[in-house]
Short mmCIF file of C-alpha atoms and ligand atoms in Angstrom, two decimals:
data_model
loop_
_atom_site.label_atom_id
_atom_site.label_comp_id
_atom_site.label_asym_id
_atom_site.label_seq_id
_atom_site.Cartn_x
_atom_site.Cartn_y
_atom_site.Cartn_z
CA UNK A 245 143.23 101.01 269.13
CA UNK A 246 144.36 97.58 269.41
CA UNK A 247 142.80 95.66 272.62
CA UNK A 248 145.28 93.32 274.28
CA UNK A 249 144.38 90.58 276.35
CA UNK A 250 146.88 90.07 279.75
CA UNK A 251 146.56 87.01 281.38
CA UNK A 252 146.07 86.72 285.10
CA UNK A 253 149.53 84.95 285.64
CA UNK A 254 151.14 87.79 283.78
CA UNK A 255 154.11 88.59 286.29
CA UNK A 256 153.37 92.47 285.56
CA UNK A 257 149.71 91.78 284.57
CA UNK A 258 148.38 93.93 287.91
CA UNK A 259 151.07 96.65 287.16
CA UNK A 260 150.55 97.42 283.55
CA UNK A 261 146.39 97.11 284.39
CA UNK A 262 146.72 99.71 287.31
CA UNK A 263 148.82 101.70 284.64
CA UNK A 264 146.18 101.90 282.02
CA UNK A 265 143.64 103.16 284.81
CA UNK A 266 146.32 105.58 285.94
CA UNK A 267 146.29 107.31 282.54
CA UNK A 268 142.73 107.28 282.32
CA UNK A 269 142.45 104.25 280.08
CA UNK A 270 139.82 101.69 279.67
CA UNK A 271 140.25 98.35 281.01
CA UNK A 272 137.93 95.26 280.84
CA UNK A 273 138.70 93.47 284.80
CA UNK A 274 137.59 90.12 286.10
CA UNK A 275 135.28 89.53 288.71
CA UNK A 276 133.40 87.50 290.70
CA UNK A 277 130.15 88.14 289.07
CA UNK A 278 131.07 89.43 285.36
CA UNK A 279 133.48 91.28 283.70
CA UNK A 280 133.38 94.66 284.32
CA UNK A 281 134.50 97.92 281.96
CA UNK A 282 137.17 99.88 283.98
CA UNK A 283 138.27 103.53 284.02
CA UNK A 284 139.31 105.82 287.00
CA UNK A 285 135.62 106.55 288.79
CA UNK A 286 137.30 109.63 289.85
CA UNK A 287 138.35 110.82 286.46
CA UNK A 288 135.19 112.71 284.24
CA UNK A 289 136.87 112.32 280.96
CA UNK A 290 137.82 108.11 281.80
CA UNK A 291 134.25 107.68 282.88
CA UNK A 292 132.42 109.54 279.78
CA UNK A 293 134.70 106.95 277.72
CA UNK A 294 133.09 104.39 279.73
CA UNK A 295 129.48 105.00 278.78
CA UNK A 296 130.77 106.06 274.67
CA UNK A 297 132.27 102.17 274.96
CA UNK A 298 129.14 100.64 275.97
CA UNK A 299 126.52 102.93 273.91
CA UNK A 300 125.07 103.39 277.79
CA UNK A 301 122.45 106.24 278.45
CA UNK A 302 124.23 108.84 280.54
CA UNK A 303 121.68 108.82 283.21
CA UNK A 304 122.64 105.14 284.05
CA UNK A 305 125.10 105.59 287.23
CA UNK A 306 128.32 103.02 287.65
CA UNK A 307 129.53 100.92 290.65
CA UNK A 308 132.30 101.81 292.35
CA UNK A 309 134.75 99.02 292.84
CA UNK A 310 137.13 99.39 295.88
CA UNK A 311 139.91 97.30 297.41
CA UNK A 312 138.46 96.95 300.76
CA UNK A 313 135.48 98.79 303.44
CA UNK A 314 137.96 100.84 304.98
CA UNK A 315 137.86 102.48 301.35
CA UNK A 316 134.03 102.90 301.78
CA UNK A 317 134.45 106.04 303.94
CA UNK A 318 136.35 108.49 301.60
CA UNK A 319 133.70 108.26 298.96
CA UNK A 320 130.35 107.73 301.42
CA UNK A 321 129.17 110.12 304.23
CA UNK A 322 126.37 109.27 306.31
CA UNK A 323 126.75 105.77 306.30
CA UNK A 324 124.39 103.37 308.68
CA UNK A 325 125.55 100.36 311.06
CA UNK A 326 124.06 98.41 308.76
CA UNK A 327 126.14 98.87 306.01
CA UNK A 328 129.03 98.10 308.23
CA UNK A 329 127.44 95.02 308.98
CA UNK A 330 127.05 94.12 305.64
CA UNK A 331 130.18 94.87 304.94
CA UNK A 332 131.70 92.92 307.30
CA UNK A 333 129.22 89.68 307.02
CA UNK A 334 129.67 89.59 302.59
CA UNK A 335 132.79 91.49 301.36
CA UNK A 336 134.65 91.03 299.49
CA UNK A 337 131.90 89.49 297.19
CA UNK A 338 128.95 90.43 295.10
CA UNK A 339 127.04 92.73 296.90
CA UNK A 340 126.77 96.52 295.78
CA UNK A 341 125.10 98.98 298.74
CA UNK A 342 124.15 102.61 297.80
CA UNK A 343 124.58 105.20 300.09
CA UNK A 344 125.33 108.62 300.04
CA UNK A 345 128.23 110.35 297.65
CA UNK A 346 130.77 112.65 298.61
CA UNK A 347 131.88 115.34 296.86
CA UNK A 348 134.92 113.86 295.60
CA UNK A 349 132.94 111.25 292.99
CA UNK A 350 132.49 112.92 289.97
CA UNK A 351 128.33 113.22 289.16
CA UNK A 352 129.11 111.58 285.72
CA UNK A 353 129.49 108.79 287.63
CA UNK A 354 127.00 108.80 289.56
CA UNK A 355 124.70 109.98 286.70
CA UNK A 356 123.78 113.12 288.60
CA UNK A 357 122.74 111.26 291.72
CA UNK A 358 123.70 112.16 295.10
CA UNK A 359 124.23 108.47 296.16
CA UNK A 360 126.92 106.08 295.14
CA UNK A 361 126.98 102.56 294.20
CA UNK A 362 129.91 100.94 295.92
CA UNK A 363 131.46 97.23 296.15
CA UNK A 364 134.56 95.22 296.95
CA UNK A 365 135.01 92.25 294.09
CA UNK A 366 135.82 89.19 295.28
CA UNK A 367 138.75 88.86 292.62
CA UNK A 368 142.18 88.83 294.33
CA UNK A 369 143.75 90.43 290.60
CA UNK A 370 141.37 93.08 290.66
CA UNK A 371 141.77 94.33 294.25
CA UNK A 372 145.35 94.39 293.79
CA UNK A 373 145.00 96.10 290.46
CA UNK A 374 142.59 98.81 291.94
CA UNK A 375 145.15 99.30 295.38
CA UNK A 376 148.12 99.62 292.84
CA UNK A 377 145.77 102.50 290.65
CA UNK A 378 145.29 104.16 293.84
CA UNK A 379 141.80 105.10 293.30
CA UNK A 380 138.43 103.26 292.81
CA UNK A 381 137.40 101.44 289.38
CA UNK A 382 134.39 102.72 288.13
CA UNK A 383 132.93 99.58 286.17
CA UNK A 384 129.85 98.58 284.31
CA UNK A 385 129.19 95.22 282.83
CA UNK A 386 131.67 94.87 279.80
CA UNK A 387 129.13 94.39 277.75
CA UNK A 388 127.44 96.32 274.85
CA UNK A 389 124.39 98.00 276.13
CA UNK A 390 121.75 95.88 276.30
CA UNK A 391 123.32 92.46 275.52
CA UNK A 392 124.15 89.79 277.98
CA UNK A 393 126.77 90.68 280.56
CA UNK A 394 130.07 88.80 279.52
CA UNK A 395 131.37 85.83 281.75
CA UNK A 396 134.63 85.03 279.89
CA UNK A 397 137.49 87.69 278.58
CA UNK A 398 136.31 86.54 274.97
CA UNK A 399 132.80 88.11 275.56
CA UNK A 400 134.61 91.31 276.41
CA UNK A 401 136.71 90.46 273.54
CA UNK A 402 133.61 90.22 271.30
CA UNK A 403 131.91 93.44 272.35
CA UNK A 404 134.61 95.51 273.24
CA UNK A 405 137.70 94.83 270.73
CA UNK A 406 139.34 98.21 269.43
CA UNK A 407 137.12 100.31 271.80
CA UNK A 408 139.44 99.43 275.01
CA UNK A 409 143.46 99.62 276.06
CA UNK A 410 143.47 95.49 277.31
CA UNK A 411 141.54 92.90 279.34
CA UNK A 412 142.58 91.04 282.16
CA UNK A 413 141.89 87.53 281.55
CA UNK A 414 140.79 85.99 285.14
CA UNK A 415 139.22 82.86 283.11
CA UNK A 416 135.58 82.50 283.58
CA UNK A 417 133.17 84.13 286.17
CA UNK A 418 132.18 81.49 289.35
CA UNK A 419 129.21 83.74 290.33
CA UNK A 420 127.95 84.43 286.65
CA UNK A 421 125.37 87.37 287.15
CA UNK A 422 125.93 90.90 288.69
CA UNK A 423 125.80 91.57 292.52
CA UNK A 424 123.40 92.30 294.46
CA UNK A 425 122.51 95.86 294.86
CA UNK A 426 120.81 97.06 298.26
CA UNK A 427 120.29 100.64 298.62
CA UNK A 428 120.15 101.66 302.30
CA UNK A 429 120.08 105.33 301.80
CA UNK A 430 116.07 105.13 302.77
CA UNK A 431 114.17 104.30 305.95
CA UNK A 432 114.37 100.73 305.18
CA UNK A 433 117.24 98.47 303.48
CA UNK A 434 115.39 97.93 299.52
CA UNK A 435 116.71 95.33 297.69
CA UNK A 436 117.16 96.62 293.83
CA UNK A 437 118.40 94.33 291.79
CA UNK A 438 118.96 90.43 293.14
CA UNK A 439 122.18 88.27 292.34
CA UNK A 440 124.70 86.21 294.31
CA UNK A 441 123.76 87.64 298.06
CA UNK A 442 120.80 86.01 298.46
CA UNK A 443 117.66 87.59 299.69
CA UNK A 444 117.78 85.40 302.83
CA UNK A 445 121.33 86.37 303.07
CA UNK A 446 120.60 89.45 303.70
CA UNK A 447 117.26 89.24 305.46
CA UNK A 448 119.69 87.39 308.38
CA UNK A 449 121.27 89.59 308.81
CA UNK A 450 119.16 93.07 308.44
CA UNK A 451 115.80 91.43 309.67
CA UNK A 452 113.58 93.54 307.08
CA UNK A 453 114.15 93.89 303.39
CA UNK A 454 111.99 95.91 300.93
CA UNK A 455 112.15 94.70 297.44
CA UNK A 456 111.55 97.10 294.78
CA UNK A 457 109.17 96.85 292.69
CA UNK A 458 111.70 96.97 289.41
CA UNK A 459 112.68 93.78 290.79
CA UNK A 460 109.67 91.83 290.17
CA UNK A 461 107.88 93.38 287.00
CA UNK A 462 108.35 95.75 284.41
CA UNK A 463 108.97 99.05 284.66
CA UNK A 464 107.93 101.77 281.59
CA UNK A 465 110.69 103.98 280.46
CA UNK A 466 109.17 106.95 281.46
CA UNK A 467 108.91 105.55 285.76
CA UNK A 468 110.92 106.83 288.02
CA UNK A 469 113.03 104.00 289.56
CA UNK A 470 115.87 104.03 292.21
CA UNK A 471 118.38 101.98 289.68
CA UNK A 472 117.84 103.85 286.92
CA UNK A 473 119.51 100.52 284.68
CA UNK A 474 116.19 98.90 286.07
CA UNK A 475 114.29 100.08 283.65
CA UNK A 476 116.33 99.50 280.23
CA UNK A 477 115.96 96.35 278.07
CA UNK A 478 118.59 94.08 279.07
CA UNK A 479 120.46 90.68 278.82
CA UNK A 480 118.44 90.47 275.37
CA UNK A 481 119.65 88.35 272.40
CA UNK A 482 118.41 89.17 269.15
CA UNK A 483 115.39 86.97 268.86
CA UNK A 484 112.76 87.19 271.16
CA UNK A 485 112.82 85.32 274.21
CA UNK A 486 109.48 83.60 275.71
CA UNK A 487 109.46 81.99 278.70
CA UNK A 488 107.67 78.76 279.74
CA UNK A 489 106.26 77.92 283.14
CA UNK A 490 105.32 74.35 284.13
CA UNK A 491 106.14 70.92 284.53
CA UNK A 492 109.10 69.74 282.13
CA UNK A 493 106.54 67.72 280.09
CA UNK A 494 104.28 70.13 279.97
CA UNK A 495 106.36 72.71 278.86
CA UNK A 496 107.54 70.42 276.10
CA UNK A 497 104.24 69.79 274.76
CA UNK A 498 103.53 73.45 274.89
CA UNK A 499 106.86 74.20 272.84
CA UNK A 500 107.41 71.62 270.69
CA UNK A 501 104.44 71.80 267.80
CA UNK A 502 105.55 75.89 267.74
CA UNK A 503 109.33 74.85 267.73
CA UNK A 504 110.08 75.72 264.03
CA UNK A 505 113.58 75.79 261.83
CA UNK A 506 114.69 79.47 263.61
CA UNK A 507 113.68 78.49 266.80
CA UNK A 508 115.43 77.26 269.93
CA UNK A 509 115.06 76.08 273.49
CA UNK A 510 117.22 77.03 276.35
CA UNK A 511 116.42 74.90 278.66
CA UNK A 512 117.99 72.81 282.10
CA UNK A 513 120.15 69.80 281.69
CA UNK A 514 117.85 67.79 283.32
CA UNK A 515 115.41 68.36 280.00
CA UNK A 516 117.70 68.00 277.21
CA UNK A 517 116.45 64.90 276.49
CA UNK A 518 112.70 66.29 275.50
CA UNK A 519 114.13 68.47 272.87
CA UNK A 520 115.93 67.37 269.34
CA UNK A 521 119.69 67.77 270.05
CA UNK A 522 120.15 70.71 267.51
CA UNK A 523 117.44 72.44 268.91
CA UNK A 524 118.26 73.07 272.51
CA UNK A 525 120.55 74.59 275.17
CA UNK A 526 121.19 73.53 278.16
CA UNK A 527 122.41 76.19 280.62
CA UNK A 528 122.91 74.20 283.72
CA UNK A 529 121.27 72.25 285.80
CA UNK A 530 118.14 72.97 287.23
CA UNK A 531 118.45 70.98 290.76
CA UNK A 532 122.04 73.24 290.74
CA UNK A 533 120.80 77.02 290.16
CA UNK A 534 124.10 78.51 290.75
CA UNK A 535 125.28 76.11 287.66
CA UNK A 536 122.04 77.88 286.19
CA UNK A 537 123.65 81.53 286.92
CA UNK A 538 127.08 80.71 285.73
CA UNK A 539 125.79 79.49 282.68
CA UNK A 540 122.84 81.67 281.82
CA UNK A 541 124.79 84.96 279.96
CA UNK A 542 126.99 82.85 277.76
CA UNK A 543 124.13 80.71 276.56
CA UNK A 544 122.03 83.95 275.91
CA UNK A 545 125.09 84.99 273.93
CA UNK A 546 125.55 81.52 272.18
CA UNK A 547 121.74 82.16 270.94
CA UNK A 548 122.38 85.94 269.61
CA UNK A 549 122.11 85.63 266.48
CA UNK A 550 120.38 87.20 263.37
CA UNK A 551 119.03 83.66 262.26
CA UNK A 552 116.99 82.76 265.61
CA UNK A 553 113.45 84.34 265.61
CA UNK A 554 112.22 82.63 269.65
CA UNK A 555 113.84 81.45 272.17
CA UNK A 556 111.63 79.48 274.28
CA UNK A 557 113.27 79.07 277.95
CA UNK A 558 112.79 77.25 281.24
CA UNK A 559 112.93 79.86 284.04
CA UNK A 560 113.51 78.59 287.59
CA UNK A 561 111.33 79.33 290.82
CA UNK A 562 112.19 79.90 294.34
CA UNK A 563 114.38 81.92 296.39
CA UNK A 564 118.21 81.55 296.60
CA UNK A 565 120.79 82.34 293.50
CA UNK A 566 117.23 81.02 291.20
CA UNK A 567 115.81 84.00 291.97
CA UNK A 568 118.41 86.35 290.35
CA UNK A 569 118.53 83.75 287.78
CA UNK A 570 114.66 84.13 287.20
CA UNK A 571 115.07 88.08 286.86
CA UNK A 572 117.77 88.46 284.13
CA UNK A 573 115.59 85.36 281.87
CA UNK A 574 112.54 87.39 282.55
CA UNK A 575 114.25 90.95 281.64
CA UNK A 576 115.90 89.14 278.49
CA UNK A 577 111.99 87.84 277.95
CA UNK A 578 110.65 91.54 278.27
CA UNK A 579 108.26 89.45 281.10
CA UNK A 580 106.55 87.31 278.28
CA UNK A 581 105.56 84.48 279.72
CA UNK A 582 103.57 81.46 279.39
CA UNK A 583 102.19 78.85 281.02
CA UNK A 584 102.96 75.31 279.43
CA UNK A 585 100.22 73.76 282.13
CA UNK A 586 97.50 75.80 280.74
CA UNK A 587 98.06 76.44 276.91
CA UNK A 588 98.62 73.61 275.13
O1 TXA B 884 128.43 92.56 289.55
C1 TXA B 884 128.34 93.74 289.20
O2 TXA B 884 127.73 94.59 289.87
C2 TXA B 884 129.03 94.13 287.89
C3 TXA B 884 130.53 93.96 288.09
C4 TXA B 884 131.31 94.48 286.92
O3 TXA B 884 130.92 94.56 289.28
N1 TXA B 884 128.69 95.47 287.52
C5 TXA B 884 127.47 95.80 287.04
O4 TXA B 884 127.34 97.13 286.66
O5 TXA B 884 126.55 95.02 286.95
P1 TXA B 884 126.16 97.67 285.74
O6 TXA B 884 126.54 99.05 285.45
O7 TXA B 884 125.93 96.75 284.63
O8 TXA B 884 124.93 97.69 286.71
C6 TXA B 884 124.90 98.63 287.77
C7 TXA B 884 123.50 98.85 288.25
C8 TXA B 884 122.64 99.61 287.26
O9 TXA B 884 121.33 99.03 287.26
C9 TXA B 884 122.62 101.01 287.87
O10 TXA B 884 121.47 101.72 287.52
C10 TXA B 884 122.67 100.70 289.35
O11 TXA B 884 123.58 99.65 289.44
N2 TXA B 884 123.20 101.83 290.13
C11 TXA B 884 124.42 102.39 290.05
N3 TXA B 884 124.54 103.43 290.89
C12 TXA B 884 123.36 103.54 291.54
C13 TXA B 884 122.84 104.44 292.52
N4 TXA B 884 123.57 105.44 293.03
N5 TXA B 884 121.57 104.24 292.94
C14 TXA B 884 120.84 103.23 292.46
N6 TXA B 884 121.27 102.36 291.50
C15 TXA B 884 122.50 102.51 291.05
MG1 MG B 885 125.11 95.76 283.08
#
C-alpha cells in the first residue's frame, strides 16, 4: 500500500479523508494533542486493522473521537451531570471521559469493556472529516506500540508508511501529549491518565478528583488497572532513559563524569549551556512547560536510536501541563530515577 500524505489546505482533503474511513480504511488525523490512527470505531474489521497497524495488545481499548457532545449520547447511556459539565466547560479539546458503552460500539473497540472512551478534538479538519464520515473515528496514537506518540505527519510517516491509506497533514501538534482521560463511570470522577486539562482544571470544576494510582507509579503487567494502556511500556526510545532530580547544577555534576560517547542529555533550554553542544537536547523551556509538552515526543524520537545506550533527562515538578509532562518522561524512564542532590 502506498501511504499518501493530504495536506490540510487540500480543497477535497476532508472529503477524500471521510472517504477512506467510509470504506473502512486507515487514516492517520491531526489533532490537538497527537496524531491519531483512524478507522470507523463502529466497523470490527477497520478497528482490528487498527491494533495489526500499531502491533497494540488487543485488550488495549481506543478513544472515540466525535464531532461534537450532542454525539456523546448515541454511543453513552447512563451518563452523569458531570460529564455534561465537562463537556460543556473543555470541548472541543483534550479531554477523554469514560462512561458507559452502548450496544452499538463494537467490544473490539472497547477491548471487551463495557465503558467507552470518548472525546471531541479540538482540530477544525478533523471534526469536519469525522461529520462528513458520518460516524465516530476510533483513534489511537499513530504511533508504533510503545514508541513516542507522533507530533508531526512525518512521525506518522515514519511509523506508519505502507501500513495506512493517507495522512492528513495538520502541521505540528500545539498541545503535544494525549488528553486527559477522566473516567466518571465510578462513585467519584478518577483522573487516569493526565495531559492538557489540567488537574486544577478539572478539580474547578468537579470539586473532588481521585487520581489513580497508574498515574503516579508503576504498575506490574499482571495489575488490574482501569486504562488498561496504563500499564504497558510506553513513550520509550531505544536506550534507556534515567531521570535526574535536582538543582540544574547539581544534576550536571551528577551526569556529567557518567556522560560517555553513547550517551545523551535531554534536558530544558534554560540548561543547555551545562552540557557539551553535541551532547544535549533541549526540549523546551523549563519556566514554559507547555513548550516542554510540545516538544517532549519529538525529542524522545530524535534520541531513538540504536547507537544511544542513556538518556539522562530533566523532568519537571508541579502541577499544571508539567505534570503530564512529568508522567510520559517517567513512563519513557520505566520510573528510574535519581537524585542529582544526593548522589554525586
Ligand atoms: O490525545 C489523545 O487521547 C490521542 C489522540 C489521538 O486523540 N489518543 C490517544 O489514544 O492517546 P491511545 O490509544 O494512545 O490512548 C488511549 C488510552 C489508553 O491508555 C487506553 O487504555 C485508555 O485510553 N482507554 C481507552 N478506553 C478506555 C476505557 N473504556 N476505560 C479506561 N481506559 C480507556
Ligand atoms: Mg498511545
Amino acid at each position: 500500500m502506498k501511504t499518501i500524505l493530504l495536506p490540510a489546505s487540500g480543497a477535497d482533503t476532508a472529503r477524500r479523508a471521510a472517504e477512506i474511513i467510509r470504506q473502512g480504511g486507515l487514516l492517520g488525523i491531526p489533532t490537538e494533542t497527537v496524531y491519531g490512527l483512524g478507522a470507523n470505531g463502529l466497523d470490527e474489521n477497520a478497528v482490528l486493522n487498527i491494533f495489526e497497524a500499531k502491533g497494540r495488545p488487543q485488550d488495549n481499548p481506543l478513544i472515540l473521537h466525535v464531532s461534537g457532545p450532542e454525539q456523546v449520547e448515541r454511543f453513552c447511556h447512563s451518563i452523569p451531570p458531570a460529564a455534561y459539565e465537562l463537556m460543556d466547560r473543555f470541548w472541543p479539546g483534550p479531554l477523554t471521559l469514560v462512561l458507559p458503552a452502548r450496544d452499538n460500539v463494537p467490544r473490539r473497540t472497547t477491548a471487551g469493556l463495557d465503558t467507552v472512551a470518548i472525546r471531541c478534538p479540538d482540530n477544525d479538519l478533523t471534526r469536519e472529516i469525522i461529520r462528513l464520515a458520518g460516524v465516530p473515528i476510533a483513534a489511537p496514537s499513530a504511533n508504533i506500540s510503545g514508541k513516542p506518540s507522533p507530533t508531526t505527519a512525518g512521525h506518522v510517516l515514519h511509523d506508519m508508511d505502507g501500513k495506512i491509506e493517507a495522512i492528513v497533514d495538520g502541521g505540528p501538534c500545539s498541545v503535544g501529549v494525549e488528553s486527559t482521560i477522566v473516567d466518571l463511570t465510578g462513585e467519584m470522577p478518577r483522573l487516569l491518565r493526565p495531559g492538557g486539562i489540567t488537574p486544577e482544571q478539572l478539580r474547578a470544576v468537579l470539586g473532588e478528583l481521585i487520581v489513580d494510582k497508574a498515574v503516579v507509579g508503576e504498575v506490574s503487567p499482571h495489575e488490574v488497572v482501569r486504562a488498561p494502556g496504563m500499564k504497558y511500556t510506553h513513550y520509550t526510545p531505544s536506550g534507556e532513559v534515567i531521570i535526574v532530580t535536582g538543582t540544574g547544577i547539581s544534576a550536571a555534576r551528577y551526569i556529567l563524569p557518567r556522560l560517555g560517547d553513547h550517551d545523551r542529555v535531554l534536558c530544558y533550554e534554560e540548561e543547555l549551556g551545562l552540557y557539551p553542544p553535541e551532547k544535549a537536547l533541549a526540549y523546551g523551556r523549563e519556566q514554559e512547560p507547555e513548550t516542554l509538552a510540545r516538544g517532549l515526543f519529538a525529542a524522545l524520537r530524535q534520541l531513538d536510536s540504536a547507537e544511544i545506550q542513556t538518556i539522562y533527562a530533566r523532568c519537571p515538578s508541579g502541577g499544571g501541563t508539567a505534570y503530564a509532562v512529568a508522567n510520559r518522561l517517567k513512563k519513557a524512564a520505566g520510573f528510574h530515577i535519581v537524585n542529582g542532590e544526593e548522589e554525586t
